[in-house]
Amino acid sequence: MALNRLLLFIAFLLHIRWSRTNPIRLICDRRLIQKYVAEATDMEEQARQCEELPLLPEPVQLPLVGFALRDWMRMTNQAKGQEVLHALGKVVDGAAVAREVVRQGCAVGPLQQLYERASSFLLQLRNFRAQEESSSQQLDGAPQVALERNPRRIFQTYSQLVRGKLRFLFQDLWRDSCAGEAPGAT
């Protein structure tokens, strides 16, 4: 697991260097989240078209990413961020396991892309939260998870997370941090 974390950190550094994005740009440029929603949908579609995806030998924990908008709006941005970070962590862990199992075929590329994108989001949001908040609070209750052996569910979970909670979190953070001064704010 330590090797996975080291590789995750290296991938993040390379991503930051190549893309020259920073956490504020990730939040403040509203065009980026639309790009990431489209990417997530494309990855999910690519995985859906792969016929030879084997089941994972052991189930992975995936977050339940559905939510009630009314409950979501009552939460603080810190609680929302913590929930999204936890969900992204579970997706990254699940993608890492799936990459070890699926080493050939049409899903190798999308799995790598999923792992890299989810890892990048995870690290950038952690960095953003570190800049915005000096204290780290834990979630009141453990977020719900489901055990899953089908790699396609990892793609579906990530896509739902990006289209739902992550997009809404970005909107809330944008409103609090960037309104009126961000590129793509219109």
mmCIF file of C-alpha atoms in Angstrom:
data_model
loop_
_atom_site.group_PDB
_atom_site.id
_atom_site.type_symbol
_atom_site.label_atom_id
_atom_site.label_comp_id
_atom_site.label_asym_id
_atom_site.label_seq_id
_atom_site.Cartn_x
_atom_site.Cartn_y
_atom_site.Cartn_z
ATOM 1 C CA MET A 1 0.000 0.000 0.000
ATOM 2 C CA ALA A 2 2.963 2.345 0.684
ATOM 3 C CA LEU A 3 4.135 1.829 -2.891
ATOM 4 C CA ASN A 4 0.654 2.783 -4.168
ATOM 5 C CA ARG A 5 0.739 5.974 -2.121
ATOM 6 C CA LEU A 6 4.220 6.826 -3.460
ATOM 7 C CA LEU A 7 3.083 6.224 -7.034
ATOM 8 C CA LEU A 8 -0.016 8.305 -6.354
ATOM 9 C CA PHE A 9 2.134 11.174 -5.096
ATOM 10 C CA ILE A 10 4.453 10.970 -8.132
ATOM 11 C CA ALA A 11 1.477 10.894 -10.513
ATOM 12 C CA PHE A 12 0.064 13.941 -8.752
ATOM 13 C CA LEU A 13 3.344 15.869 -9.033
ATOM 14 C CA LEU A 14 3.619 15.036 -12.711
ATOM 15 C CA HIS A 15 0.002 16.043 -13.275
ATOM 16 C CA ILE A 16 0.502 19.375 -11.523
ATOM 17 C CA ARG A 17 3.709 20.031 -13.448
ATOM 18 C CA TRP A 18 2.146 19.183 -16.799
ATOM 19 C CA SER A 19 -1.177 20.891 -16.340
ATOM 20 C CA ARG A 20 0.003 23.809 -14.208
ATOM 21 C CA THR A 21 -3.258 23.671 -12.312
ATOM 22 C CA ASN A 22 -3.565 24.503 -8.674
ATOM 23 C CA PRO A 23 -6.372 23.801 -6.235
ATOM 24 C CA ILE A 24 -7.867 27.275 -6.580
ATOM 25 C CA ARG A 25 -7.948 26.958 -10.371
ATOM 26 C CA LEU A 26 -9.582 23.558 -10.007
ATOM 27 C CA ILE A 27 -12.369 25.162 -7.980
ATOM 28 C CA CYS A 28 -12.553 28.574 -9.629
ATOM 29 C CA ASP A 29 -12.509 27.582 -13.289
ATOM 30 C CA ARG A 30 -16.024 26.253 -13.767
ATOM 31 C CA ARG A 31 -15.115 24.871 -17.175
ATOM 32 C CA LEU A 32 -12.843 22.283 -15.568
ATOM 33 C CA ILE A 33 -15.582 20.456 -13.696
ATOM 34 C CA GLN A 34 -17.571 20.165 -16.923
ATOM 35 C CA LYS A 35 -14.484 18.704 -18.586
ATOM 36 C CA TYR A 36 -14.106 16.188 -15.740
ATOM 37 C CA VAL A 37 -17.779 15.232 -15.876
ATOM 38 C CA ALA A 38 -17.394 14.521 -19.608
ATOM 39 C CA GLU A 39 -14.213 12.497 -18.977
ATOM 40 C CA ALA A 40 -15.917 10.438 -16.256
ATOM 41 C CA THR A 41 -18.848 9.715 -18.555
ATOM 42 C CA ASP A 42 -16.477 8.699 -21.362
ATOM 43 C CA MET A 43 -14.504 6.372 -19.068
ATOM 44 C CA GLU A 44 -17.710 4.755 -17.849
ATOM 45 C CA GLU A 45 -18.866 4.235 -21.444
ATOM 46 C CA GLN A 46 -15.524 2.730 -22.456
ATOM 47 C CA ALA A 47 -15.687 0.278 -19.531
ATOM 48 C CA ARG A 48 -19.268 -0.619 -20.405
ATOM 49 C CA GLN A 49 -18.156 -1.635 -23.898
ATOM 50 C CA CYS A 50 -15.423 -3.991 -22.623
ATOM 51 C CA GLU A 51 -16.712 -7.526 -22.678
ATOM 52 C CA GLU A 52 -13.758 -9.287 -21.071
ATOM 53 C CA LEU A 53 -13.658 -7.581 -17.679
ATOM 54 C CA PRO A 54 -13.061 -10.223 -14.994
ATOM 55 C CA LEU A 55 -14.584 -10.001 -11.561
ATOM 56 C CA LEU A 56 -12.194 -8.957 -8.817
ATOM 57 C CA PRO A 57 -11.016 -11.874 -6.648
ATOM 58 C CA GLU A 58 -11.947 -9.973 -3.478
ATOM 59 C CA PRO A 59 -14.628 -7.297 -3.226
ATOM 60 C CA VAL A 60 -13.588 -3.664 -2.857
ATOM 61 C CA GLN A 61 -15.403 -1.059 -0.807
ATOM 62 C CA LEU A 62 -17.106 1.566 -2.930
ATOM 63 C CA PRO A 63 -18.876 4.579 -1.478
ATOM 64 C CA LEU A 64 -22.595 4.982 -1.878
ATOM 65 C CA VAL A 65 -22.627 8.310 -3.708
ATOM 66 C CA GLY A 66 -26.324 9.025 -4.022
ATOM 67 C CA PHE A 67 -27.655 11.831 -1.883
ATOM 68 C CA ALA A 68 -30.676 13.932 -1.070
ATOM 69 C CA LEU A 69 -30.112 17.504 -2.235
ATOM 70 C CA ARG A 70 -31.978 18.906 0.777
ATOM 71 C CA ASP A 71 -29.650 17.069 3.196
ATOM 72 C CA TRP A 72 -26.610 18.062 1.143
ATOM 73 C CA MET A 73 -27.522 21.746 1.266
ATOM 74 C CA ARG A 74 -27.730 21.619 5.084
ATOM 75 C CA MET A 75 -24.168 20.339 5.411
ATOM 76 C CA THR A 76 -21.189 22.619 5.878
ATOM 77 C CA ASN A 77 -18.650 22.825 3.061
ATOM 78 C CA GLN A 78 -16.151 21.183 5.380
ATOM 79 C CA ALA A 79 -18.446 18.189 5.930
ATOM 80 C CA LYS A 80 -19.188 17.998 2.195
ATOM 81 C CA GLY A 81 -15.494 18.110 1.409
ATOM 82 C CA GLN A 82 -14.702 15.411 3.945
ATOM 83 C CA GLU A 83 -17.427 13.191 2.496
ATOM 84 C CA VAL A 84 -16.142 13.686 -1.060
ATOM 85 C CA LEU A 85 -12.549 13.029 0.053
ATOM 86 C CA HIS A 86 -13.611 9.783 1.689
ATOM 87 C CA ALA A 87 -15.521 8.713 -1.424
ATOM 88 C CA LEU A 88 -12.598 9.576 -3.716
ATOM 89 C CA GLY A 89 -10.261 7.588 -1.467
ATOM 90 C CA LYS A 90 -12.470 4.524 -1.791
ATOM 91 C CA VAL A 91 -12.635 4.940 -5.585
ATOM 92 C CA VAL A 92 -8.836 5.277 -5.797
ATOM 93 C CA ASP A 93 -8.366 2.157 -3.673
ATOM 94 C CA GLY A 94 -10.868 0.230 -5.802
ATOM 95 C CA ALA A 95 -9.238 1.376 -9.044
ATOM 96 C CA ALA A 96 -5.812 0.348 -7.711
ATOM 97 C CA VAL A 97 -7.084 -3.161 -6.980
ATOM 98 C CA ALA A 98 -8.786 -3.397 -10.381
ATOM 99 C CA ARG A 99 -5.583 -2.302 -12.155
ATOM 100 C CA GLU A 100 -3.749 -5.192 -10.516
ATOM 101 C CA VAL A 101 -6.333 -7.683 -11.792
ATOM 102 C CA VAL A 102 -7.039 -6.242 -15.252
ATOM 103 C CA ARG A 103 -3.673 -6.185 -16.990
ATOM 104 C CA GLN A 104 -4.772 -6.580 -20.583
ATOM 105 C CA GLY A 105 -7.723 -5.793 -22.786
ATOM 106 C CA CYS A 106 -9.758 -2.728 -23.558
ATOM 107 C CA ALA A 107 -10.219 -1.655 -19.928
ATOM 108 C CA VAL A 108 -6.521 -1.150 -19.121
ATOM 109 C CA GLY A 109 -6.410 2.412 -20.491
ATOM 110 C CA PRO A 110 -9.667 3.578 -18.910
ATOM 111 C CA LEU A 111 -8.678 2.029 -15.559
ATOM 112 C CA GLN A 112 -5.362 3.872 -15.642
ATOM 113 C CA GLN A 113 -7.133 7.120 -16.541
ATOM 114 C CA LEU A 114 -9.692 6.592 -13.768
ATOM 115 C CA TYR A 115 -6.973 5.925 -11.213
ATOM 116 C CA GLU A 116 -4.978 8.984 -12.262
ATOM 117 C CA ARG A 117 -7.965 11.370 -12.385
ATOM 118 C CA ALA A 118 -9.459 10.226 -9.069
ATOM 119 C CA SER A 119 -6.013 10.359 -7.428
ATOM 120 C CA SER A 120 -5.437 13.842 -8.792
ATOM 121 C CA PHE A 121 -8.804 15.054 -7.473
ATOM 122 C CA LEU A 122 -8.095 13.472 -4.114
ATOM 123 C CA LEU A 123 -4.749 15.186 -3.728
ATOM 124 C CA GLN A 124 -5.890 18.529 -5.092
ATOM 125 C CA LEU A 125 -8.920 18.631 -2.808
ATOM 126 C CA ARG A 126 -6.765 17.683 0.175
ATOM 127 C CA ASN A 127 -4.423 20.516 -0.764
ATOM 128 C CA PHE A 128 -7.314 22.956 -1.217
ATOM 129 C CA ARG A 129 -8.792 21.973 2.137
ATOM 130 C CA ALA A 130 -5.393 22.395 3.797
ATOM 131 C CA GLN A 131 -5.207 25.929 2.395
ATOM 132 C CA GLU A 132 -8.763 26.801 3.407
ATOM 133 C CA GLU A 133 -8.944 25.187 6.838
ATOM 134 C CA SER A 134 -6.449 24.905 9.629
ATOM 135 C CA SER A 135 -8.252 22.100 11.454
ATOM 136 C CA SER A 136 -9.329 18.765 10.122
ATOM 137 C CA GLN A 137 -12.578 17.350 11.396
ATOM 138 C CA GLN A 138 -13.632 13.769 10.941
ATOM 139 C CA LEU A 139 -17.034 12.802 9.641
ATOM 140 C CA ASP A 140 -19.662 12.292 12.310
ATOM 141 C CA GLY A 141 -20.578 8.837 11.034
ATOM 142 C CA ALA A 142 -18.753 6.496 8.731
ATOM 143 C CA PRO A 143 -19.990 6.961 5.159
ATOM 144 C CA GLN A 144 -21.857 4.020 3.753
ATOM 145 C CA VAL A 145 -20.040 1.666 1.430
ATOM 146 C CA ALA A 146 -20.955 -1.323 -0.696
ATOM 147 C CA LEU A 147 -18.770 -4.321 -1.398
ATOM 148 C CA GLU A 148 -18.317 -4.828 -5.121
ATOM 149 C CA ARG A 149 -16.385 -7.266 -7.326
ATOM 150 C CA ASN A 150 -17.396 -5.873 -10.716
ATOM 151 C CA PRO A 151 -14.814 -3.347 -12.029
ATOM 152 C CA ARG A 152 -17.543 -1.600 -14.043
ATOM 153 C CA ARG A 153 -19.099 -0.462 -10.748
ATOM 154 C CA ILE A 154 -15.906 1.467 -9.946
ATOM 155 C CA PHE A 155 -16.382 3.494 -13.131
ATOM 156 C CA GLN A 156 -20.087 3.984 -12.414
ATOM 157 C CA THR A 157 -19.406 5.100 -8.853
ATOM 158 C CA TYR A 158 -16.755 7.577 -9.957
ATOM 159 C CA SER A 159 -18.977 8.973 -12.697
ATOM 160 C CA GLN A 160 -21.903 9.403 -10.275
ATOM 161 C CA LEU A 161 -19.591 11.019 -7.724
ATOM 162 C CA VAL A 162 -18.226 13.534 -10.250
ATOM 163 C CA ARG A 163 -21.659 14.368 -11.684
ATOM 164 C CA GLY A 164 -23.214 14.676 -8.234
ATOM 165 C CA LYS A 165 -21.440 15.406 -4.979
ATOM 166 C CA LEU A 166 -18.178 16.636 -6.490
ATOM 167 C CA ARG A 167 -19.905 19.008 -8.917
ATOM 168 C CA PHE A 168 -22.148 20.382 -6.162
ATOM 169 C CA LEU A 169 -19.164 20.752 -3.827
ATOM 170 C CA PHE A 170 -17.290 22.695 -6.509
ATOM 171 C CA GLN A 171 -20.299 24.977 -6.948
ATOM 172 C CA ASP A 172 -20.410 25.663 -3.210
ATOM 173 C CA LEU A 173 -16.662 26.257 -2.986
ATOM 174 C CA TRP A 174 -16.782 28.465 -6.064
ATOM 175 C CA ARG A 175 -19.515 30.569 -4.491
ATOM 176 C CA ASP A 176 -17.471 30.943 -1.287
ATOM 177 C CA SER A 177 -13.991 31.351 -2.793
ATOM 178 C CA CYS A 178 -14.148 32.552 -6.364
ATOM 179 C CA ALA A 179 -17.430 34.255 -7.272
ATOM 180 C CA GLY A 180 -16.863 37.063 -9.743
ATOM 181 C CA GLU A 181 -13.110 36.606 -10.097
ATOM 182 C CA ALA A 182 -12.660 33.164 -11.660
ATOM 183 C CA PRO A 183 -11.872 32.255 -15.224
ATOM 184 C CA GLY A 184 -14.918 30.625 -16.733
ATOM 185 C CA ALA A 185 -17.109 32.285 -14.112
ATOM 186 C CA THR A 186 -19.733 33.243 -16.653
#
